[in-house]
Coordinates of C-alpha atoms and ligand atoms in Angstrom, one line a residue:
Chain A
M1 CA 108.2 22.5 47.6
T2 CA 107.3 25.0 44.9
R3 CA 110.8 26.4 44.9
L4 CA 112.2 22.9 44.4
E5 CA 109.6 22.4 41.6
A6 CA 110.9 25.5 39.9
L7 CA 114.5 24.1 40.1
R8 CA 113.5 20.8 38.5
P9 CA 113.9 21.7 34.8
W10 CA 117.3 23.2 35.6
L11 CA 118.4 19.8 36.9
G12 CA 116.9 18.1 33.9
G13 CA 114.3 16.4 36.0
D14 CA 111.1 17.3 34.1
V15 CA 109.3 14.8 32.0
P16 CA 111.1 14.3 28.7
I17 CA 109.2 15.2 25.5
L18 CA 111.8 13.4 23.4
P19 CA 114.2 10.7 24.2
A20 CA 117.6 12.3 24.7
G21 CA 120.0 11.3 21.9
R22 CA 123.7 11.0 22.6
I23 CA 125.8 14.0 21.8
G24 CA 128.8 11.7 21.1
G25 CA 132.1 13.0 19.8
P26 CA 135.1 13.8 22.0
L27 CA 133.2 15.6 24.7
P28 CA 133.5 12.9 27.4
W29 CA 137.3 12.6 26.8
L30 CA 137.6 16.4 26.9
I31 CA 135.7 16.7 30.1
A32 CA 137.8 13.8 31.6
L33 CA 141.0 15.7 30.6
M34 CA 139.7 19.0 32.1
V35 CA 138.7 17.3 35.3
L36 CA 142.1 15.6 35.6
L37 CA 144.0 18.9 35.0
V38 CA 141.8 20.9 37.2
T39 CA 142.1 18.3 40.0
V40 CA 145.9 18.3 39.8
G41 CA 146.1 22.1 39.5
L42 CA 143.7 22.6 42.4
A43 CA 145.5 20.0 44.5
G44 CA 148.8 21.9 43.9
A45 CA 147.2 25.2 44.9
L46 CA 145.7 23.6 48.1
V47 CA 149.1 22.0 49.1
L48 CA 150.8 25.4 48.6
A49 CA 148.1 27.1 50.6
G50 CA 148.5 24.7 53.4
L51 CA 152.2 25.1 53.3
T52 CA 152.1 28.9 53.4
R53 CA 149.5 28.8 56.2
A54 CA 151.6 26.4 58.4
A55 CA 154.9 28.2 57.8
S56 CA 153.4 31.7 58.5
A57 CA 151.8 30.4 61.7
Q58 CA 155.2 29.1 62.8
V59 CA 157.2 32.3 62.0
A60 CA 154.6 35.0 62.4
G61 CA 155.1 35.9 66.0
S62 CA 158.7 35.0 66.4
V63 CA 161.8 37.2 66.3
L64 CA 165.4 35.8 66.8
V65 CA 168.0 38.0 68.5
Q66 CA 171.7 37.0 68.3
I67 CA 174.5 38.4 70.4
V68 CA 177.6 38.0 68.3
E69 CA 180.4 38.7 70.7
A70 CA 183.7 36.7 70.9
D71 CA 184.3 37.6 74.6
P72 CA 182.2 35.3 76.8
A73 CA 181.9 37.8 79.6
G74 CA 180.8 40.7 77.3
R75 CA 178.4 38.3 75.5
A76 CA 176.7 37.4 78.8
A77 CA 176.4 41.0 79.9
Q78 CA 174.9 42.1 76.6
T79 CA 172.6 39.1 76.6
D80 CA 171.2 40.1 80.0
A81 CA 170.9 43.8 78.9
A82 CA 169.1 42.8 75.7
A83 CA 166.7 40.5 77.5
A84 CA 165.9 43.2 80.1
F85 CA 165.3 45.8 77.3
L86 CA 163.1 43.4 75.3
R87 CA 161.0 42.5 78.3
T88 CA 160.1 46.2 78.8
S89 CA 158.8 46.5 75.2
P90 CA 155.0 46.3 74.8
A91 CA 155.5 44.5 71.4
V92 CA 157.2 41.6 73.1
A93 CA 155.2 38.8 74.8
A94 CA 158.0 36.6 76.0
V95 CA 161.8 36.4 75.8
R96 CA 163.6 33.1 76.2
V97 CA 167.4 33.0 76.4
V98 CA 168.3 29.8 74.7
P99 CA 170.5 27.9 77.1
Q100 CA 174.2 27.5 76.1
A101 CA 173.8 23.7 76.4
E102 CA 170.9 23.6 73.9
L103 CA 172.9 25.7 71.4
E104 CA 175.9 23.5 71.7
A105 CA 173.8 20.4 71.3
L106 CA 172.5 21.9 68.1
L107 CA 175.9 22.8 66.7
E108 CA 177.9 19.8 67.9
P109 CA 177.2 17.5 65.0
W110 CA 178.5 20.3 62.7
L111 CA 181.5 21.6 64.6
G112 CA 182.6 18.6 66.7
E113 CA 182.8 18.3 70.5
G114 CA 186.4 19.4 70.9
L115 CA 186.0 22.6 69.1
L116 CA 183.1 23.8 71.2
A117 CA 184.6 22.7 74.5
A118 CA 187.8 24.5 73.8
D119 CA 185.7 27.7 73.0
I120 CA 187.8 28.1 69.9
V121 CA 184.6 28.8 67.9
P122 CA 182.6 31.4 69.7
V123 CA 178.9 30.5 69.7
P124 CA 176.6 33.6 69.6
A125 CA 174.0 33.8 72.3
L126 CA 170.4 33.4 71.1
L127 CA 167.3 35.0 72.4
D128 CA 164.0 33.6 71.2
V129 CA 161.5 36.4 71.3
Q130 CA 157.7 35.9 70.9
T131 CA 156.0 39.1 69.9
T132 CA 152.4 40.1 70.8
G133 CA 150.7 39.3 67.5
T134 CA 152.3 39.8 64.1
I135 CA 155.1 42.4 64.2
D136 CA 155.3 45.1 61.5
A137 CA 158.4 46.6 60.0
R138 CA 158.3 49.8 62.0
T139 CA 158.1 48.1 65.4
L140 CA 160.8 45.8 64.3
R141 CA 163.1 48.8 63.5
Q142 CA 162.3 50.4 66.8
L143 CA 163.2 47.2 68.6
A144 CA 166.5 46.9 66.6
D145 CA 167.4 50.5 67.4
G146 CA 166.7 50.1 71.1
L147 CA 168.6 46.9 71.2
R148 CA 171.7 48.4 69.6
A149 CA 171.8 51.0 72.4
V150 CA 172.0 48.5 75.2
A151 CA 173.7 45.7 73.4
P152 CA 175.8 46.8 70.4
A153 CA 176.5 43.2 69.4
A154 CA 172.8 42.4 69.0
R155 CA 171.5 41.3 65.6
L156 CA 167.8 41.0 65.1
D157 CA 166.0 38.8 62.6
A158 CA 162.3 38.5 62.2
Q159 CA 161.8 35.0 60.8
A160 CA 158.9 36.2 58.8
D161 CA 161.3 38.6 57.2
W162 CA 163.7 36.1 55.7
L163 CA 160.8 33.8 54.8
A164 CA 159.0 36.7 53.0
P165 CA 160.5 36.2 49.6
L166 CA 159.9 32.5 49.7
M167 CA 156.3 33.0 50.9
G168 CA 155.8 35.5 48.1
A169 CA 157.0 33.0 45.6
V170 CA 154.8 30.3 47.1
A171 CA 151.8 32.5 47.1
A172 CA 152.4 33.5 43.4
L173 CA 152.7 29.8 42.5
R174 CA 149.4 29.1 44.4
Y175 CA 147.6 31.8 42.5
L176 CA 149.1 30.6 39.3
A177 CA 147.9 27.0 40.0
A178 CA 144.4 28.3 40.9
S179 CA 144.2 30.5 37.8
V180 CA 145.3 27.6 35.5
A181 CA 142.6 25.4 37.1
L182 CA 140.0 28.2 36.6
L183 CA 141.1 28.7 33.0
L184 CA 140.8 24.9 32.3
A185 CA 137.4 24.9 33.8
F186 CA 136.5 27.7 31.5
V187 CA 137.9 25.9 28.5
G188 CA 135.9 22.8 29.5
L189 CA 132.7 24.8 29.6
A190 CA 133.5 26.4 26.3
A191 CA 133.8 22.8 24.9
V192 CA 130.4 22.0 26.3
W193 CA 129.0 25.2 24.8
L194 CA 130.5 24.3 21.3
S195 CA 129.2 20.8 21.5
T196 CA 125.7 22.0 22.4
R197 CA 125.7 24.6 19.6
F198 CA 126.8 21.8 17.2
A199 CA 124.1 19.4 18.5
L200 CA 121.5 22.2 18.3
A201 CA 122.5 23.0 14.7
S202 CA 122.4 19.4 13.6
N203 CA 118.9 19.0 15.2
A204 CA 117.6 22.3 14.0
Q205 CA 114.7 20.6 12.1
T206 CA 113.5 18.7 15.2
V207 CA 113.8 21.9 17.3
K208 CA 111.6 23.7 14.7
I209 CA 109.0 20.9 14.8
V210 CA 108.9 21.0 18.6
H211 CA 108.5 24.8 18.5
A212 CA 105.7 24.5 16.0
L213 CA 103.9 22.0 18.1
G214 CA 103.9 24.4 21.0
G215 CA 107.1 23.2 22.8
D216 CA 108.9 25.9 24.8
D217 CA 112.6 26.6 25.0
G218 CA 112.8 24.9 28.5
Q219 CA 111.5 21.6 27.2
I220 CA 114.0 21.7 24.3
A221 CA 116.8 22.7 26.6
S222 CA 116.0 19.7 28.9
V223 CA 116.4 17.3 26.0
F224 CA 119.9 18.6 25.2
Q225 CA 120.8 18.7 28.9
R226 CA 119.8 15.1 29.3
A227 CA 121.8 14.2 26.2
I228 CA 125.0 15.9 27.6
L229 CA 124.6 14.6 31.2
P230 CA 125.7 11.0 30.7
D231 CA 128.8 12.2 28.7
A232 CA 129.5 14.7 31.4
I233 CA 129.2 12.2 34.2
A234 CA 131.3 9.6 32.5
G235 CA 134.0 12.1 31.6
S236 CA 134.0 13.6 35.1
L237 CA 134.3 10.2 36.8
L238 CA 137.1 9.2 34.5
G239 CA 138.9 12.5 35.0
A240 CA 138.5 12.2 38.8
G241 CA 139.9 8.7 38.7
L242 CA 142.9 9.7 36.7
G243 CA 143.3 12.8 39.0
A244 CA 143.3 10.6 42.1
A245 CA 145.9 8.3 40.6
A246 CA 148.1 11.3 39.7
L247 CA 147.8 12.7 43.2
W248 CA 148.6 9.4 44.7
L249 CA 151.8 9.2 42.6
L250 CA 152.6 12.8 43.6
G251 CA 151.7 12.1 47.2
D252 CA 155.3 11.0 48.0
R253 CA 156.7 14.3 46.9
F254 CA 154.2 16.2 49.1
A255 CA 154.9 13.9 52.0
A256 CA 158.6 14.7 51.6
L257 CA 157.8 18.4 52.0
D258 CA 156.0 17.5 55.3
A259 CA 159.2 16.0 56.7
G260 CA 161.4 18.8 55.7
L261 CA 162.0 22.3 56.8
L262 CA 158.4 23.4 56.6
A263 CA 155.6 21.3 58.1
G264 CA 152.1 21.4 56.6
G265 CA 152.7 19.9 53.2
G266 CA 150.2 17.3 51.9
L267 CA 146.4 17.4 51.6
G268 CA 144.1 17.6 54.5
A269 CA 140.6 16.1 54.8
G270 CA 139.1 19.4 53.8
D271 CA 141.3 19.6 50.7
W272 CA 140.2 16.1 49.6
L273 CA 136.6 17.2 50.0
I274 CA 137.2 20.2 47.8
L275 CA 138.9 17.9 45.2
A276 CA 136.0 15.5 45.4
L277 CA 133.7 18.3 44.4
V278 CA 135.5 18.9 41.1
P279 CA 133.9 16.0 39.2
V280 CA 130.5 16.8 40.7
G281 CA 130.9 20.4 39.9
A282 CA 132.1 19.6 36.4
A283 CA 129.1 17.4 35.5
T284 CA 126.6 19.9 37.0
A285 CA 128.3 22.8 35.3
A286 CA 128.3 21.0 31.9
A287 CA 124.6 20.2 32.2
L288 CA 123.8 23.8 33.2
T289 CA 126.0 25.2 30.4
A290 CA 124.2 23.0 27.9
R291 CA 120.9 24.4 29.2
V292 CA 122.0 28.0 29.1
T293 CA 123.5 27.6 25.7
V294 CA 120.2 26.2 24.3
L295 CA 118.1 28.9 26.0
A296 CA 120.4 31.7 24.7
T297 CA 120.5 30.3 21.2
L298 CA 116.7 29.7 20.9
R299 CA 116.0 33.2 22.3
K300 CA 117.1 34.5 18.9
S301 CA 114.4 32.5 17.0
L302 CA 110.7 33.1 17.1
Chain B
M1 CA 79.7 34.1 14.4
E2 CA 82.9 34.3 16.3
E3 CA 85.9 35.9 14.6
I4 CA 89.0 33.8 15.3
I5 CA 91.6 35.4 13.0
R6 CA 91.8 39.0 11.8
F7 CA 94.3 40.4 9.3
D8 CA 94.6 44.2 9.0
N9 CA 96.8 45.5 6.2
V10 CA 99.3 42.7 6.8
G11 CA 102.5 42.7 4.8
L12 CA 105.4 40.2 4.9
R13 CA 108.8 40.4 3.5
Y14 CA 111.8 38.1 4.0
G15 CA 114.9 40.1 4.7
T16 CA 115.1 43.1 2.4
D17 CA 113.3 41.5 -0.6
R18 CA 110.1 42.8 -2.0
E19 CA 106.9 41.9 0.0
V20 CA 105.7 38.4 -0.6
L21 CA 102.4 39.3 1.1
S22 CA 100.9 42.7 0.7
D23 CA 97.9 44.5 2.1
L24 CA 96.2 41.4 3.6
S25 CA 92.9 42.3 5.3
C26 CA 90.4 39.7 6.2
S27 CA 88.5 38.0 8.9
L28 CA 88.2 34.2 9.5
F29 CA 85.5 32.7 11.6
A30 CA 85.5 29.9 14.1
G31 CA 84.2 26.5 12.8
R32 CA 84.5 27.3 9.1
F33 CA 86.4 25.4 6.4
Y34 CA 88.7 27.6 4.4
F35 CA 90.6 26.8 1.2
L36 CA 93.6 28.8 0.4
T37 CA 94.4 28.7 -3.3
G38 CA 96.8 30.4 -5.7
A39 CA 99.5 29.6 -8.1
S40 CA 102.8 28.2 -6.9
G41 CA 104.8 31.1 -5.4
A42 CA 101.7 33.2 -4.7
G43 CA 102.5 33.2 -1.0
K44 CA 100.2 30.4 0.4
T45 CA 102.9 28.9 2.6
S46 CA 104.0 32.3 3.8
L47 CA 100.5 33.2 4.8
L48 CA 100.1 29.9 6.7
R49 CA 103.5 30.5 8.4
L50 CA 102.0 33.6 9.8
L51 CA 99.0 31.6 11.0
Y52 CA 101.0 28.9 12.7
L53 CA 103.2 31.5 14.4
A54 CA 106.4 30.6 12.7
Q55 CA 106.8 34.1 11.5
R56 CA 105.5 37.5 12.5
P57 CA 104.1 40.0 9.8
S58 CA 106.5 42.8 8.8
R59 CA 103.7 45.3 9.0
G60 CA 100.0 45.6 9.7
A61 CA 98.1 43.8 12.5
L62 CA 97.3 40.2 13.1
R63 CA 94.9 39.1 15.8
M64 CA 94.3 35.5 16.7
F65 CA 91.9 34.3 19.4
G66 CA 91.3 37.9 20.3
T67 CA 95.0 38.5 21.0
D68 CA 97.4 40.8 19.2
M69 CA 100.1 38.5 17.7
M70 CA 102.3 41.4 16.7
T71 CA 103.2 42.3 20.3
L72 CA 102.7 39.0 22.0
P73 CA 105.8 38.2 24.0
R74 CA 107.9 35.4 22.7
A75 CA 107.4 33.4 25.9
D76 CA 103.6 33.3 25.3
L77 CA 103.8 31.9 21.8
P78 CA 103.9 28.2 22.8
A79 CA 100.5 28.3 24.5
F80 CA 99.0 29.7 21.3
R81 CA 100.8 27.3 19.1
R82 CA 99.2 24.4 21.1
R83 CA 95.8 25.7 19.9
I84 CA 96.9 25.4 16.3
G85 CA 97.5 22.1 14.5
V86 CA 99.7 22.1 11.5
V87 CA 100.2 19.6 8.6
F88 CA 103.4 20.7 6.9
Q89 CA 103.8 20.4 3.1
D90 CA 106.7 18.1 3.7
F91 CA 105.2 16.4 6.8
R92 CA 108.2 17.1 9.1
L93 CA 107.9 13.9 11.0
I94 CA 110.8 13.2 13.4
D95 CA 112.8 10.3 11.9
R96 CA 114.1 8.8 15.1
L97 CA 110.7 8.5 16.6
S98 CA 108.1 5.8 15.9
T99 CA 104.7 6.7 14.4
F100 CA 103.3 6.4 17.9
D101 CA 105.8 8.8 19.4
N102 CA 105.4 11.3 16.6
V103 CA 101.7 11.4 17.1
A104 CA 102.1 11.5 20.9
L105 CA 104.6 14.4 20.8
P106 CA 102.0 17.3 21.0
L107 CA 100.4 15.6 24.1
R108 CA 103.8 15.2 25.7
I109 CA 104.6 18.8 25.1
A110 CA 101.3 19.7 26.6
G111 CA 102.3 17.8 29.7
V112 CA 99.8 14.8 29.3
K113 CA 100.9 11.9 31.5
E114 CA 102.2 8.7 29.7
H115 CA 99.3 6.5 31.0
E116 CA 96.8 9.1 29.8
L117 CA 98.1 9.5 26.3
A118 CA 98.5 5.8 25.2
G119 CA 94.7 5.4 24.6
P120 CA 94.1 8.6 22.7
V121 CA 97.1 8.1 20.5
A122 CA 96.2 4.5 19.7
D123 CA 92.6 5.7 18.9
M124 CA 94.0 8.5 16.7
L125 CA 96.2 6.1 14.8
E126 CA 93.2 3.8 14.3
W127 CA 91.2 6.7 13.0
V128 CA 93.7 7.6 10.3
G129 CA 94.0 3.9 9.4
L130 CA 97.5 3.4 10.9
G131 CA 96.5 1.1 13.8
G132 CA 99.0 -1.5 12.7
R133 CA 101.9 0.8 12.1
A134 CA 102.3 2.3 15.6
G135 CA 105.9 1.1 16.0
A136 CA 107.1 1.9 12.5
R137 CA 109.7 4.6 11.8
P138 CA 108.5 7.4 9.4
A139 CA 111.2 6.3 6.8
T140 CA 109.5 2.9 6.4
L141 CA 106.0 4.4 5.8
S142 CA 104.6 5.2 2.4
G143 CA 103.9 8.8 1.4
G144 CA 100.2 8.5 2.2
E145 CA 101.0 6.9 5.5
Q146 CA 103.4 9.6 6.4
Q147 CA 100.8 12.2 5.5
R148 CA 98.2 10.6 7.7
T149 CA 100.7 10.4 10.5
A150 CA 101.3 14.1 10.1
I151 CA 97.6 14.7 10.2
A152 CA 97.2 12.6 13.3
R153 CA 99.9 14.6 15.0
A154 CA 98.3 17.9 14.0
V155 CA 94.9 17.0 15.4
I156 CA 95.7 14.8 18.4
G157 CA 95.8 17.9 20.7
R158 CA 92.2 18.9 19.6
P159 CA 93.4 22.3 18.2
D160 CA 91.0 25.1 17.7
V161 CA 92.5 25.7 14.2
L162 CA 93.9 23.2 11.8
I163 CA 96.3 24.4 9.2
A164 CA 97.3 22.2 6.3
D165 CA 99.7 23.2 3.6
E166 CA 98.9 21.2 0.4
P167 CA 98.2 18.0 2.4
T168 CA 97.0 16.2 -0.7
G169 CA 100.0 17.3 -2.8
N170 CA 101.7 14.0 -3.1
V171 CA 98.9 11.4 -2.9
D172 CA 96.7 9.8 -5.5
P173 CA 93.2 11.3 -6.0
E174 CA 91.5 8.5 -4.0
M175 CA 93.7 9.2 -1.0
S176 CA 93.1 12.9 -1.5
L177 CA 89.4 12.4 -1.0
R178 CA 90.0 10.2 2.1
L179 CA 92.2 12.9 3.7
L180 CA 89.7 15.6 2.9
G181 CA 87.1 13.4 4.6
L182 CA 89.3 13.4 7.7
F183 CA 89.5 17.2 7.6
Q184 CA 85.7 17.5 7.1
A185 CA 85.1 15.2 10.1
L186 CA 87.3 17.4 12.3
N187 CA 85.6 20.5 10.9
R188 CA 82.2 19.0 11.9
L189 CA 83.6 18.6 15.4
G190 CA 84.1 22.3 15.5
T191 CA 87.7 22.8 14.4
T192 CA 88.4 25.7 12.0
V193 CA 90.2 24.3 9.0
I194 CA 92.5 26.3 6.7
M195 CA 93.8 24.2 3.9
A196 CA 96.1 25.4 1.1
T197 CA 95.6 23.5 -2.1
H198 CA 95.8 24.0 -5.9
D199 CA 93.6 21.0 -6.4
V200 CA 90.4 22.5 -8.0
Q201 CA 88.6 19.2 -7.6
L202 CA 88.8 19.3 -3.8
L203 CA 87.1 22.7 -3.6
R204 CA 84.0 21.2 -5.0
Q205 CA 84.0 18.4 -2.4
V206 CA 83.3 20.6 0.6
P207 CA 80.0 22.4 0.7
D208 CA 80.0 25.5 2.8
S209 CA 83.7 26.0 2.4
L210 CA 85.1 29.5 1.9
I211 CA 87.9 30.4 -0.6
M212 CA 90.9 32.6 0.1
R213 CA 92.6 33.3 -3.2
L214 CA 96.2 34.6 -3.3
E215 CA 97.7 36.2 -6.4
K216 CA 101.2 37.5 -6.2
G217 CA 100.9 38.0 -2.5
R218 CA 97.6 39.8 -2.6
L219 CA 94.3 38.4 -1.3
L220 CA 91.4 38.3 -3.8
D221 CA 88.0 38.4 -2.2
P222 CA 85.6 38.5 -5.1
T223 CA 82.6 37.9 -2.9
G224 CA 83.5 40.0 0.1
A225 CA 83.0 37.0 2.3
L226 CA 86.4 37.5 3.9
R227 CA 85.8 41.1 4.7
Y228 CA 85.0 42.4 8.1
P229 CA 82.3 43.0 8.7
P230 CA 81.0 40.7 6.0
R231 CA 79.1 42.5 3.3
E232 CA 76.4 40.0 3.5
P233 CA 75.7 37.0 5.8
V234 CA 78.2 34.4 4.7
T235 CA 75.9 31.5 5.7
K236 CA 73.6 31.8 2.7
P237 CA 74.2 28.6 0.8
E238 CA 73.5 29.9 -2.7
Q239 CA 76.0 32.6 -2.3
R240 CA 78.7 30.2 -1.2
R241 CA 78.1 28.0 -4.1
D242 CA 78.6 31.0 -6.3
W243 CA 82.1 31.6 -5.0
R244 CA 83.1 28.1 -5.7
R245 CA 81.9 28.6 -9.3
A246 CA 84.0 31.7 -9.5
P247 CA 87.0 30.9 -11.8
V248 CA 89.9 29.6 -9.6
G249 CA 92.5 29.3 -12.3
G250 CA 92.2 32.8 -13.9
G251 CA 91.7 36.2 -12.5
A252 CA 88.7 37.3 -10.6
Ligands
LIG401 N1 112.3 31.8 3.7 C1 112.1 32.6 2.6 N2 113.1 33.5 2.3 C2 113.0 34.3 1.2 N3 111.9 34.2 0.3 C3 111.0 33.3 0.5 C4 111.0 32.4 1.7 N4 110.0 31.6 1.6 C5 109.3 31.9 0.5 N5 109.9 32.9 -0.1 C6 109.4 33.6 -1.4 O1 108.1 34.0 -1.1 C7 107.3 33.9 -2.2 C8 106.0 33.1 -1.8 O2 106.4 31.8 -1.5 P1 105.4 30.7 -0.8 O3 104.8 31.4 0.3 O4 106.2 29.5 -0.5 O5 104.4 30.5 -1.9 P2 103.5 29.2 -2.2 O6 103.4 28.4 -0.9 O7 102.2 29.8 -2.6 O8 104.1 28.4 -3.3 C9 108.1 33.2 -3.3 O9 108.6 34.1 -4.2 C10 109.3 32.6 -2.5 O10 110.4 32.6 -3.3
LIG402 MG1 103.9 26.4 -0.6

């Protein structure tokens, strides 16, 4: 109870000593723009994060071994040898030799039935290897060396390996989007700071009077906080509305990612919750920034 | 007799200029009526600014209500300011507030509830003859009405000390006397009054008043009444009348 009471002035909930005037000016529009851009930037970062997460989960524990050998008999022998070797390795959880029929079904649309049936195009044998946990480069090299000894035609690919540059790029994009959102939030708060400074300067006489009558900085700060709050709420709501519209329009693009190579595109329920917090956070941060600005400025007076 | 304000070798300078107040030493007592006189530019407003805590002295010591004002933390100033009522030379009413809200402001600052302040504010407006103007904006009031609004605002919180900077400066003689009557009524209720004026006529109107005379930033105290401890009991009526007969225009 007492702790909540102490919070009340910070939320602008104390009894007003003066009716809060309107700050006016471009502040609501500025806040709307900031909330819109932060929402879109943050949504982008969240989509990319979801994408990376889903893709890594899919490829993390998976290694693909190909036996590229034209002679069917040699291919079968090396496949068996490779499978046997892999099963002895502690880094390997499971080995599945992909059945020839499955491979041919995969390739048929590309190569045509006749070509495969005639064995004109040799299809490599595939071993789908699940590792125990995420595999590191050294273990991967040891596996490759061991494989070459028993099956010279074996080629080993960690899927995470060939996805790594892509993942790196995606992560960089994600941090870029998050940084831009953060910078925009900072610019928005700077705008609130400037507006508050301006409002304080143009009401300097009133502030002096309130001080002389025994008013404290907190009471004065609350007046300015209340003045900013309607502007901040209106701007935040407008920005959130525009942001939602923009995301809805972009939604098709994100959905397309979902259907493509990598699953996990699009925004989850948790992501929408985070995005819904943007306007709430913006309005709260604006009011608190106004308060802190007033308190910091008044501290220099007597 | 209770000492309420005490100056010890107080000096004040704005920025790096010469001192506008120098070597101020005196004691003021609770419940008395003080006139602060002196030519324009002598430092009256500067001295009052020290008293209503808008400014701290550059040197010396200032005690009010038994507390050292030189070292008092900034956060503690508001509580002291609420014990001091001020009538500014230029009124300083808040334009966007009605007469009622201007007068109610000190009570709102002090945390008085809305339903508890309506009565006292209406009474106060009645007392200064502004009962009918509660809803008017300051800009629509005459000079005298603004002045009385400023006085009502200064005294609504029942301050221990009332400070008025030339409150009769821009009103006709008749209104001057009426305003002075208000201050005397408050003084009789126990409020210490400190009033800057260069209106010699007013000094004669208040028996038992004490005079602080400033000349070029220095306090003249020809009778020693402001000294601490007082040279002689300051309550002796003949003596007080003597000071008021002392020339106020020329030197001591
Ligand atoms: N804020 C200020 N900054 C610099 N000088 C000031 C300031 N206020 C007053 N002064 C100077 O201090 C001196 C005393 O002024 P003031 O206290 O206003 O005298 P009075 O009220 O007796 O006319 C004057 O010389 C004036 O110019
Ligand atoms: Mg003056």
